[in-house]
Amino acid sequence: MAYENTDGGAGAGSCGEPGASESLRTFGAVVQALREHAGLSREEFADLVRFSKHTVASVEQGRRMPDRDFLERAEEATGNTGALRRAAPHLSRQAGLASWFRQWARLEATAISLYTYECRVVPGLLQTEAYTRAVSLAVPPLPGPEELEQRITARLARQELLAVTRKPPTAFSFIVEQAVLERGTGGEEVTRELFDHLLELIERNWNVEFQVMPLRQPSHAGVDGPIMLAETPENRWFGYSEGQQNGRLISSPKDLVQEQLQRLAG
């Protein structure tokens, strides 16, 4: 069904990188143990590390790769034992990418700038756990519990790409249709949490630009669907467009201009 196995942010499939791993789960358990030993609730700990309680929960449950900011602040909040800093280099990832997405993911991981236009759902790099769950359950065939958890883990773990501490940090620009934000996927509570997450992310990550495409846009270059552009460290550009059960990597400069860059002009 629609968008299965892609990672543009829509429905389903083994769409993310990395997937769950024992090292992520072990690291999360250590974070939780140190937090509890320090006498901190999850909410109190979240305030100290300046991440949402949902992010803290995702790290503790092994769903999300912690970025450097989280790691350093967590160390300080739990007494600077050094345990988290020593454990972090040993975190490993498991591939969970659709076959047609893997080449793009390799480009994405080293890109110096990434541009995304999305008209279906909030892009995967910006999703919350609850939103990812709601989207995954909205696209048939419905996944089983184990597959659902794998999808959520993979999607959230890829969000490490947004970290400003990466060298060099990637510059992100997201353009999302207003209708996507007003759709209310997952209900009011999920939408409210998503909005809080987006505001927190935009405020915290100076490398993230977020724009909303108005409902009324008579001249609109994105009517052909969601697209992504990536600039490599060598200043070469690649594009990626998604269909329902496939994706297309675009490397020809001519095709990029004709099929990708012109759409962003709207």
PDB file of C-alpha atoms in Angstrom:
ATOM      1  CA  MET A   1       0.000   0.000   0.000  1.00  0.00           C
ATOM      2  CA  ALA A   2       0.918   3.674   0.000  1.00  0.00           C
ATOM      3  CA  TYR A   3       4.511   4.567   0.773  1.00  0.00           C
ATOM      4  CA  GLU A   4       5.363   1.168   2.193  1.00  0.00           C
ATOM      5  CA  ASN A   5       9.059   0.624   2.924  1.00  0.00           C
ATOM      6  CA  THR A   6      10.093   4.224   2.336  1.00  0.00           C
ATOM      7  CA  ASP A   7      11.532   6.706   4.777  1.00  0.00           C
ATOM      8  CA  GLY A   8      10.311  10.014   3.506  1.00  0.00           C
ATOM      9  CA  GLY A   9       8.150  10.120   6.582  1.00  0.00           C
ATOM     10  CA  ALA A  10       5.089   8.291   5.382  1.00  0.00           C
ATOM     11  CA  GLY A  11       3.718   4.951   6.293  1.00  0.00           C
ATOM     12  CA  ALA A  12       5.491   1.762   6.759  1.00  0.00           C
ATOM     13  CA  GLY A  13       8.031  -0.861   6.012  1.00  0.00           C
ATOM     14  CA  SER A  14      11.531  -1.428   7.322  1.00  0.00           C
ATOM     15  CA  CYS A  15      12.218   2.207   6.655  1.00  0.00           C
ATOM     16  CA  GLY A  16      14.812   3.501   9.017  1.00  0.00           C
ATOM     17  CA  GLU A  17      18.479   3.365   9.816  1.00  0.00           C
ATOM     18  CA  PRO A  18      19.550   2.302  12.335  1.00  0.00           C
ATOM     19  CA  GLY A  19      17.217  -0.325  13.677  1.00  0.00           C
ATOM     20  CA  ALA A  20      17.091  -1.605  17.219  1.00  0.00           C
ATOM     21  CA  SER A  21      20.308  -3.038  18.586  1.00  0.00           C
ATOM     22  CA  GLU A  22      21.398  -4.594  21.851  1.00  0.00           C
ATOM     23  CA  SER A  23      23.892  -1.776  22.377  1.00  0.00           C
ATOM     24  CA  LEU A  24      21.180   0.875  22.104  1.00  0.00           C
ATOM     25  CA  ARG A  25      18.969  -0.998  24.551  1.00  0.00           C
ATOM     26  CA  THR A  26      21.870  -1.510  26.962  1.00  0.00           C
ATOM     27  CA  PHE A  27      22.884   2.136  26.783  1.00  0.00           C
ATOM     28  CA  GLY A  28      19.292   3.175  27.447  1.00  0.00           C
ATOM     29  CA  ALA A  29      19.114   0.917  30.472  1.00  0.00           C
ATOM     30  CA  VAL A  30      22.291   2.501  31.847  1.00  0.00           C
ATOM     31  CA  VAL A  31      20.865   5.993  31.345  1.00  0.00           C
ATOM     32  CA  GLN A  32      17.697   4.999  33.193  1.00  0.00           C
ATOM     33  CA  ALA A  33      19.646   3.362  36.017  1.00  0.00           C
ATOM     34  CA  LEU A  34      21.874   6.407  36.503  1.00  0.00           C
ATOM     35  CA  ARG A  35      18.873   8.730  36.380  1.00  0.00           C
ATOM     36  CA  GLU A  36      17.015   6.729  39.001  1.00  0.00           C
ATOM     37  CA  HIS A  37      20.151   6.457  41.155  1.00  0.00           C
ATOM     38  CA  ALA A  38      20.347  10.263  41.064  1.00  0.00           C
ATOM     39  CA  GLY A  39      16.769  10.408  42.326  1.00  0.00           C
ATOM     40  CA  LEU A  40      15.435  12.096  39.204  1.00  0.00           C
ATOM     41  CA  SER A  41      12.079  11.519  37.608  1.00  0.00           C
ATOM     42  CA  ARG A  42      11.990  11.362  33.826  1.00  0.00           C
ATOM     43  CA  GLU A  43      10.455  14.850  33.729  1.00  0.00           C
ATOM     44  CA  GLU A  44      13.139  16.289  36.034  1.00  0.00           C
ATOM     45  CA  PHE A  45      15.874  14.640  34.012  1.00  0.00           C
ATOM     46  CA  ALA A  46      14.363  15.983  30.778  1.00  0.00           C
ATOM     47  CA  ASP A  47      14.535  19.522  32.161  1.00  0.00           C
ATOM     48  CA  LEU A  48      18.203  19.086  33.049  1.00  0.00           C
ATOM     49  CA  VAL A  49      19.250  17.697  29.654  1.00  0.00           C
ATOM     50  CA  ARG A  50      16.948  20.150  27.828  1.00  0.00           C
ATOM     51  CA  PHE A  51      15.225  17.484  25.796  1.00  0.00           C
ATOM     52  CA  SER A  52      11.570  16.455  25.991  1.00  0.00           C
ATOM     53  CA  LYS A  53      10.528  13.629  28.301  1.00  0.00           C
ATOM     54  CA  HIS A  54       9.491  11.718  25.181  1.00  0.00           C
ATOM     55  CA  THR A  55      13.043  11.918  23.829  1.00  0.00           C
ATOM     56  CA  VAL A  56      14.401  10.754  27.184  1.00  0.00           C
ATOM     57  CA  ALA A  57      11.986   7.823  27.131  1.00  0.00           C
ATOM     58  CA  SER A  58      13.033   6.908  23.583  1.00  0.00           C
ATOM     59  CA  VAL A  59      16.712   6.870  24.563  1.00  0.00           C
ATOM     60  CA  GLU A  60      16.074   4.852  27.716  1.00  0.00           C
ATOM     61  CA  GLN A  61      14.042   2.291  25.791  1.00  0.00           C
ATOM     62  CA  GLY A  62      16.754   1.898  23.143  1.00  0.00           C
ATOM     63  CA  ARG A  63      14.650   3.468  20.420  1.00  0.00           C
ATOM     64  CA  ARG A  64      16.837   6.477  19.704  1.00  0.00           C
ATOM     65  CA  MET A  65      20.531   7.088  19.188  1.00  0.00           C
ATOM     66  CA  PRO A  66      21.571   9.830  21.662  1.00  0.00           C
ATOM     67  CA  ASP A  67      23.325  12.838  20.165  1.00  0.00           C
ATOM     68  CA  ARG A  68      26.333  14.530  21.753  1.00  0.00           C
ATOM     69  CA  ASP A  69      24.300  17.263  23.467  1.00  0.00           C
ATOM     70  CA  PHE A  70      22.136  14.655  25.181  1.00  0.00           C
ATOM     71  CA  LEU A  71      25.188  12.617  26.158  1.00  0.00           C
ATOM     72  CA  GLU A  72      27.099  15.503  27.753  1.00  0.00           C
ATOM     73  CA  ARG A  73      24.107  16.879  29.625  1.00  0.00           C
ATOM     74  CA  ALA A  74      23.108  13.409  30.818  1.00  0.00           C
ATOM     75  CA  GLU A  75      26.625  12.879  32.170  1.00  0.00           C
ATOM     76  CA  GLU A  76      26.437  16.124  34.112  1.00  0.00           C
ATOM     77  CA  ALA A  77      22.935  15.399  35.418  1.00  0.00           C
ATOM     78  CA  THR A  78      23.953  11.954  36.705  1.00  0.00           C
ATOM     79  CA  GLY A  79      27.157  12.948  38.476  1.00  0.00           C
ATOM     80  CA  ASN A  80      29.806  12.868  35.728  1.00  0.00           C
ATOM     81  CA  THR A  81      30.639   9.202  36.291  1.00  0.00           C
ATOM     82  CA  GLY A  82      32.046   8.856  32.779  1.00  0.00           C
ATOM     83  CA  ALA A  83      29.959   5.738  32.148  1.00  0.00           C
ATOM     84  CA  LEU A  84      27.898   7.266  29.350  1.00  0.00           C
ATOM     85  CA  ARG A  85      30.867   8.841  27.583  1.00  0.00           C
ATOM     86  CA  ARG A  86      32.718   5.523  27.624  1.00  0.00           C
ATOM     87  CA  ALA A  87      29.699   3.567  26.415  1.00  0.00           C
ATOM     88  CA  ALA A  88      28.709   5.920  23.586  1.00  0.00           C
ATOM     89  CA  PRO A  89      31.489   4.919  21.113  1.00  0.00           C
ATOM     90  CA  HIS A  90      30.328   1.305  21.302  1.00  0.00           C
ATOM     91  CA  LEU A  91      26.761   2.022  20.185  1.00  0.00           C
ATOM     92  CA  SER A  92      26.015   0.130  17.005  1.00  0.00           C
ATOM     93  CA  ARG A  93      23.344   0.326  14.376  1.00  0.00           C
ATOM     94  CA  GLN A  94      21.471  -2.247  12.368  1.00  0.00           C
ATOM     95  CA  ALA A  95      20.421  -1.577   8.821  1.00  0.00           C
ATOM     96  CA  GLY A  96      16.678  -1.390   8.317  1.00  0.00           C
ATOM     97  CA  LEU A  97      16.392   0.313   4.977  1.00  0.00           C
ATOM     98  CA  ALA A  98      14.295  -0.458   1.961  1.00  0.00           C
ATOM     99  CA  SER A  99      16.534  -1.618  -0.875  1.00  0.00           C
ATOM    100  CA  TRP A 100      15.812   1.424  -3.054  1.00  0.00           C
ATOM    101  CA  PHE A 101      16.433   3.829  -0.156  1.00  0.00           C
ATOM    102  CA  ARG A 102      19.879   2.574   0.872  1.00  0.00           C
ATOM    103  CA  GLN A 103      21.915   4.522  -1.682  1.00  0.00           C
ATOM    104  CA  TRP A 104      20.116   7.729  -0.759  1.00  0.00           C
ATOM    105  CA  ALA A 105      20.658   7.021   2.940  1.00  0.00           C
ATOM    106  CA  ARG A 106      24.405   6.794   2.376  1.00  0.00           C
ATOM    107  CA  LEU A 107      24.331  10.207   0.684  1.00  0.00           C
ATOM    108  CA  GLU A 108      22.122  11.609   3.420  1.00  0.00           C
ATOM    109  CA  ALA A 109      24.496  10.472   6.164  1.00  0.00           C
ATOM    110  CA  THR A 110      27.368  12.598   4.829  1.00  0.00           C
ATOM    111  CA  ALA A 111      25.469  15.459   3.156  1.00  0.00           C
ATOM    112  CA  ILE A 112      26.331  19.027   4.093  1.00  0.00           C
ATOM    113  CA  SER A 113      22.855  20.243   3.225  1.00  0.00           C
ATOM    114  CA  LEU A 114      19.491  18.508   2.826  1.00  0.00           C
ATOM    115  CA  TYR A 115      16.268  19.952   1.410  1.00  0.00           C
ATOM    116  CA  THR A 116      12.919  18.223   1.835  1.00  0.00           C
ATOM    117  CA  TYR A 117       9.465  19.017   0.472  1.00  0.00           C
ATOM    118  CA  GLU A 118       6.621  16.901   1.893  1.00  0.00           C
ATOM    119  CA  CYS A 119       2.898  16.959   1.131  1.00  0.00           C
ATOM    120  CA  ARG A 120       1.749  13.718   2.780  1.00  0.00           C
ATOM    121  CA  VAL A 121       3.010  13.561   6.346  1.00  0.00           C
ATOM    122  CA  VAL A 122       5.598  15.244   8.553  1.00  0.00           C
ATOM    123  CA  PRO A 123       9.077  14.131   7.357  1.00  0.00           C
ATOM    124  CA  GLY A 124      10.505  11.150   9.224  1.00  0.00           C
ATOM    125  CA  LEU A 125      13.417  13.148  10.637  1.00  0.00           C
ATOM    126  CA  LEU A 126      10.928  15.413  12.446  1.00  0.00           C
ATOM    127  CA  GLN A 127       8.440  12.851  13.727  1.00  0.00           C
ATOM    128  CA  THR A 128       7.701  11.964  17.339  1.00  0.00           C
ATOM    129  CA  GLU A 129       7.308   8.382  18.482  1.00  0.00           C
ATOM    130  CA  ALA A 130       3.538   8.742  18.820  1.00  0.00           C
ATOM    131  CA  TYR A 131       3.223  10.308  15.373  1.00  0.00           C
ATOM    132  CA  THR A 132       5.327   7.568  13.793  1.00  0.00           C
ATOM    133  CA  ARG A 133       3.132   4.980  15.464  1.00  0.00           C
ATOM    134  CA  ALA A 134      -0.062   6.671  14.248  1.00  0.00           C
ATOM    135  CA  VAL A 135       1.201   6.935  10.661  1.00  0.00           C
ATOM    136  CA  SER A 136       2.386   3.326  10.624  1.00  0.00           C
ATOM    137  CA  LEU A 137      -1.002   2.126  11.820  1.00  0.00           C
ATOM    138  CA  ALA A 138      -2.812   4.209   9.214  1.00  0.00           C
ATOM    139  CA  VAL A 139      -1.355   2.372   6.210  1.00  0.00           C
ATOM    140  CA  PRO A 140      -2.517  -1.188   5.528  1.00  0.00           C
ATOM    141  CA  PRO A 141      -1.492  -3.918   5.803  1.00  0.00           C
ATOM    142  CA  LEU A 142      -1.153  -3.280   9.503  1.00  0.00           C
ATOM    143  CA  PRO A 143       2.160  -4.374  11.025  1.00  0.00           C
ATOM    144  CA  GLY A 144       2.473  -6.835  13.882  1.00  0.00           C
ATOM    145  CA  PRO A 145       3.694  -5.573  17.273  1.00  0.00           C
ATOM    146  CA  GLU A 146       7.322  -6.542  16.669  1.00  0.00           C
ATOM    147  CA  GLU A 147       7.445  -5.015  13.194  1.00  0.00           C
ATOM    148  CA  LEU A 148       5.772  -1.840  14.451  1.00  0.00           C
ATOM    149  CA  GLU A 149       8.354  -1.400  17.206  1.00  0.00           C
ATOM    150  CA  GLN A 150      11.157  -1.979  14.702  1.00  0.00           C
ATOM    151  CA  ARG A 151       9.796   0.728  12.428  1.00  0.00           C
ATOM    152  CA  ILE A 152       9.504   3.205  15.282  1.00  0.00           C
ATOM    153  CA  THR A 153      13.001   2.447  16.546  1.00  0.00           C
ATOM    154  CA  ALA A 154      14.496   2.854  13.087  1.00  0.00           C
ATOM    155  CA  ARG A 155      12.736   6.121  12.348  1.00  0.00           C
ATOM    156  CA  LEU A 156      13.654   7.779  15.641  1.00  0.00           C
ATOM    157  CA  ALA A 157      17.260   6.604  15.578  1.00  0.00           C
ATOM    158  CA  ARG A 158      17.883   8.286  12.210  1.00  0.00           C
ATOM    159  CA  GLN A 159      17.120  11.637  13.805  1.00  0.00           C
ATOM    160  CA  GLU A 160      20.697  11.768  15.062  1.00  0.00           C
ATOM    161  CA  LEU A 161      21.439  13.319  11.665  1.00  0.00           C
ATOM    162  CA  LEU A 162      19.915  16.571  12.952  1.00  0.00           C
ATOM    163  CA  ALA A 163      22.502  17.031  15.709  1.00  0.00           C
ATOM    164  CA  VAL A 164      24.365  20.346  15.600  1.00  0.00           C
ATOM    165  CA  THR A 165      27.414  18.606  17.081  1.00  0.00           C
ATOM    166  CA  ARG A 166      28.100  16.615  13.906  1.00  0.00           C
ATOM    167  CA  LYS A 167      31.253  17.779  12.111  1.00  0.00           C
ATOM    168  CA  PRO A 168      30.304  19.552  10.019  1.00  0.00           C
ATOM    169  CA  PRO A 169      26.638  19.841  11.018  1.00  0.00           C
ATOM    170  CA  THR A 170      24.228  19.347   8.163  1.00  0.00           C
ATOM    171  CA  ALA A 171      22.044  22.280   7.114  1.00  0.00           C
ATOM    172  CA  PHE A 172      18.399  21.187   6.840  1.00  0.00           C
ATOM    173  CA  SER A 173      15.520  22.909   5.105  1.00  0.00           C
ATOM    174  CA  PHE A 174      12.027  21.429   5.379  1.00  0.00           C
ATOM    175  CA  ILE A 175       8.982  22.624   3.462  1.00  0.00           C
ATOM    176  CA  VAL A 176       5.765  20.984   4.673  1.00  0.00           C
ATOM    177  CA  GLU A 177       2.247  21.521   3.396  1.00  0.00           C
ATOM    178  CA  GLN A 178      -0.059  23.310   5.853  1.00  0.00           C
ATOM    179  CA  ALA A 179      -2.659  20.570   5.354  1.00  0.00           C
ATOM    180  CA  VAL A 180      -0.187  18.020   6.766  1.00  0.00           C
ATOM    181  CA  LEU A 181      -0.023  19.927  10.055  1.00  0.00           C
ATOM    182  CA  GLU A 182      -3.778  20.491  10.204  1.00  0.00           C
ATOM    183  CA  ARG A 183      -4.673  16.889   9.442  1.00  0.00           C
ATOM    184  CA  GLY A 184      -4.485  15.838  13.081  1.00  0.00           C
ATOM    185  CA  THR A 185      -2.911  12.438  12.427  1.00  0.00           C
ATOM    186  CA  GLY A 186      -3.217  10.348  15.580  1.00  0.00           C
ATOM    187  CA  GLY A 187      -5.626  12.757  17.301  1.00  0.00           C
ATOM    188  CA  GLU A 188      -5.316  15.960  19.314  1.00  0.00           C
ATOM    189  CA  GLU A 189      -2.802  14.700  21.877  1.00  0.00           C
ATOM    190  CA  VAL A 190      -0.443  13.294  19.242  1.00  0.00           C
ATOM    191  CA  THR A 191      -0.729  16.502  17.216  1.00  0.00           C
ATOM    192  CA  ARG A 192      -0.095  18.701  20.250  1.00  0.00           C
ATOM    193  CA  GLU A 193       3.013  16.700  21.148  1.00  0.00           C
ATOM    194  CA  LEU A 194       4.190  16.899  17.523  1.00  0.00           C
ATOM    195  CA  PHE A 195       3.823  20.694  17.491  1.00  0.00           C
ATOM    196  CA  ASP A 196       5.721  20.986  20.785  1.00  0.00           C
ATOM    197  CA  HIS A 197       8.459  18.777  19.352  1.00  0.00           C
ATOM    198  CA  LEU A 198       8.724  20.840  16.175  1.00  0.00           C
ATOM    199  CA  LEU A 199       8.936  24.115  18.111  1.00  0.00           C
ATOM    200  CA  GLU A 200      11.566  22.658  20.452  1.00  0.00           C
ATOM    201  CA  LEU A 201      13.580  21.296  17.536  1.00  0.00           C
ATOM    202  CA  ILE A 202      13.505  24.553  15.580  1.00  0.00           C
ATOM    203  CA  GLU A 203      14.520  26.544  18.651  1.00  0.00           C
ATOM    204  CA  ARG A 204      17.293  24.138  19.678  1.00  0.00           C
ATOM    205  CA  ASN A 205      18.738  23.264  16.268  1.00  0.00           C
ATOM    206  CA  TRP A 206      20.045  26.345  14.501  1.00  0.00           C
ATOM    207  CA  ASN A 207      20.821  24.136  11.498  1.00  0.00           C
ATOM    208  CA  VAL A 208      17.122  23.382  10.863  1.00  0.00           C
ATOM    209  CA  GLU A 209      14.904  25.649   8.755  1.00  0.00           C
ATOM    210  CA  PHE A 210      11.190  24.816   8.752  1.00  0.00           C
ATOM    211  CA  GLN A 211       8.701  26.419   6.365  1.00  0.00           C
ATOM    212  CA  VAL A 212       4.977  25.842   5.871  1.00  0.00           C
ATOM    213  CA  MET A 213       3.428  25.879   2.406  1.00  0.00           C
ATOM    214  CA  PRO A 214       0.064  27.754   2.646  1.00  0.00           C
ATOM    215  CA  LEU A 215      -3.152  25.984   1.736  1.00  0.00           C
ATOM    216  CA  ARG A 216      -3.798  28.494  -1.032  1.00  0.00           C
ATOM    217  CA  GLN A 217      -0.820  28.508  -3.381  1.00  0.00           C
ATOM    218  CA  PRO A 218      -1.940  29.183  -6.981  1.00  0.00           C
ATOM    219  CA  SER A 219       1.583  28.741  -8.362  1.00  0.00           C
ATOM    220  CA  HIS A 220       2.902  25.556  -6.792  1.00  0.00           C
ATOM    221  CA  ALA A 221       5.959  23.712  -8.111  1.00  0.00           C
ATOM    222  CA  GLY A 222       5.519  20.697  -5.817  1.00  0.00           C
ATOM    223  CA  VAL A 223       2.348  19.184  -7.220  1.00  0.00           C
ATOM    224  CA  ASP A 224       4.210  16.117  -8.490  1.00  0.00           C
ATOM    225  CA  GLY A 225       4.854  14.915  -4.948  1.00  0.00           C
ATOM    226  CA  PRO A 226       7.469  14.822  -2.188  1.00  0.00           C
ATOM    227  CA  ILE A 227      11.115  15.374  -3.097  1.00  0.00           C
ATOM    228  CA  MET A 228      14.492  15.594  -1.375  1.00  0.00           C
ATOM    229  CA  LEU A 229      17.783  17.166  -2.399  1.00  0.00           C
ATOM    230  CA  ALA A 230      21.207  16.491  -0.909  1.00  0.00           C
ATOM    231  CA  GLU A 231      24.498  18.342  -1.334  1.00  0.00           C
ATOM    232  CA  THR A 232      27.640  16.270  -0.831  1.00  0.00           C
ATOM    233  CA  PRO A 233      30.889  17.552   0.745  1.00  0.00           C
ATOM    234  CA  GLU A 234      32.176  17.852  -2.848  1.00  0.00           C
ATOM    235  CA  ASN A 235      29.248  20.212  -3.610  1.00  0.00           C
ATOM    236  CA  ARG A 236      27.577  17.743  -5.915  1.00  0.00           C
ATOM    237  CA  TRP A 237      23.789  17.544  -5.831  1.00  0.00           C
ATOM    238  CA  PHE A 238      21.541  14.469  -5.800  1.00  0.00           C
ATOM    239  CA  GLY A 239      17.790  14.172  -5.687  1.00  0.00           C
ATOM    240  CA  TYR A 240      15.384  11.561  -4.412  1.00  0.00           C
ATOM    241  CA  SER A 241      11.707  11.196  -5.245  1.00  0.00           C
ATOM    242  CA  GLU A 242       9.280   8.659  -3.816  1.00  0.00           C
ATOM    243  CA  GLY A 243       6.383   6.698  -5.170  1.00  0.00           C
ATOM    244  CA  GLN A 244       4.050   4.372  -3.349  1.00  0.00           C
ATOM    245  CA  GLN A 245       6.393   1.395  -3.185  1.00  0.00           C
ATOM    246  CA  ASN A 246       9.558   2.669  -4.794  1.00  0.00           C
ATOM    247  CA  GLY A 247      12.038   5.501  -4.882  1.00  0.00           C
ATOM    248  CA  ARG A 248      14.224   7.097  -7.523  1.00  0.00           C
ATOM    249  CA  LEU A 249      17.729   8.447  -6.991  1.00  0.00           C
ATOM    250  CA  ILE A 250      18.439  11.339  -9.365  1.00  0.00           C
ATOM    251  CA  SER A 251      22.080  12.081 -10.178  1.00  0.00           C
ATOM    252  CA  SER A 252      21.925  13.705 -13.608  1.00  0.00           C
ATOM    253  CA  PRO A 253      22.391  17.497 -13.291  1.00  0.00           C
ATOM    254  CA  LYS A 254      19.944  17.992 -16.163  1.00  0.00           C
ATOM    255  CA  ASP A 255      17.285  15.870 -14.483  1.00  0.00           C
ATOM    256  CA  LEU A 256      17.873  17.602 -11.176  1.00  0.00           C
ATOM    257  CA  VAL A 257      17.240  20.988 -12.700  1.00  0.00           C
ATOM    258  CA  GLN A 258      14.250  19.898 -14.719  1.00  0.00           C
ATOM    259  CA  GLU A 259      12.564  17.565 -12.277  1.00  0.00           C
ATOM    260  CA  GLN A 260      13.696  18.637  -8.833  1.00  0.00           C
ATOM    261  CA  LEU A 261      14.998  22.172  -8.458  1.00  0.00           C
ATOM    262  CA  GLN A 262      12.141  23.693 -10.416  1.00  0.00           C
ATOM    263  CA  ARG A 263       9.661  22.194  -7.967  1.00  0.00           C
ATOM    264  CA  LEU A 264      11.387  23.857  -5.042  1.00  0.00           C
ATOM    265  CA  ALA A 265      11.058  27.223  -6.747  1.00  0.00           C
ATOM    266  CA  GLY A 266       7.380  27.276  -5.797  1.00  0.00           C
TER     267      GLY A 266
END
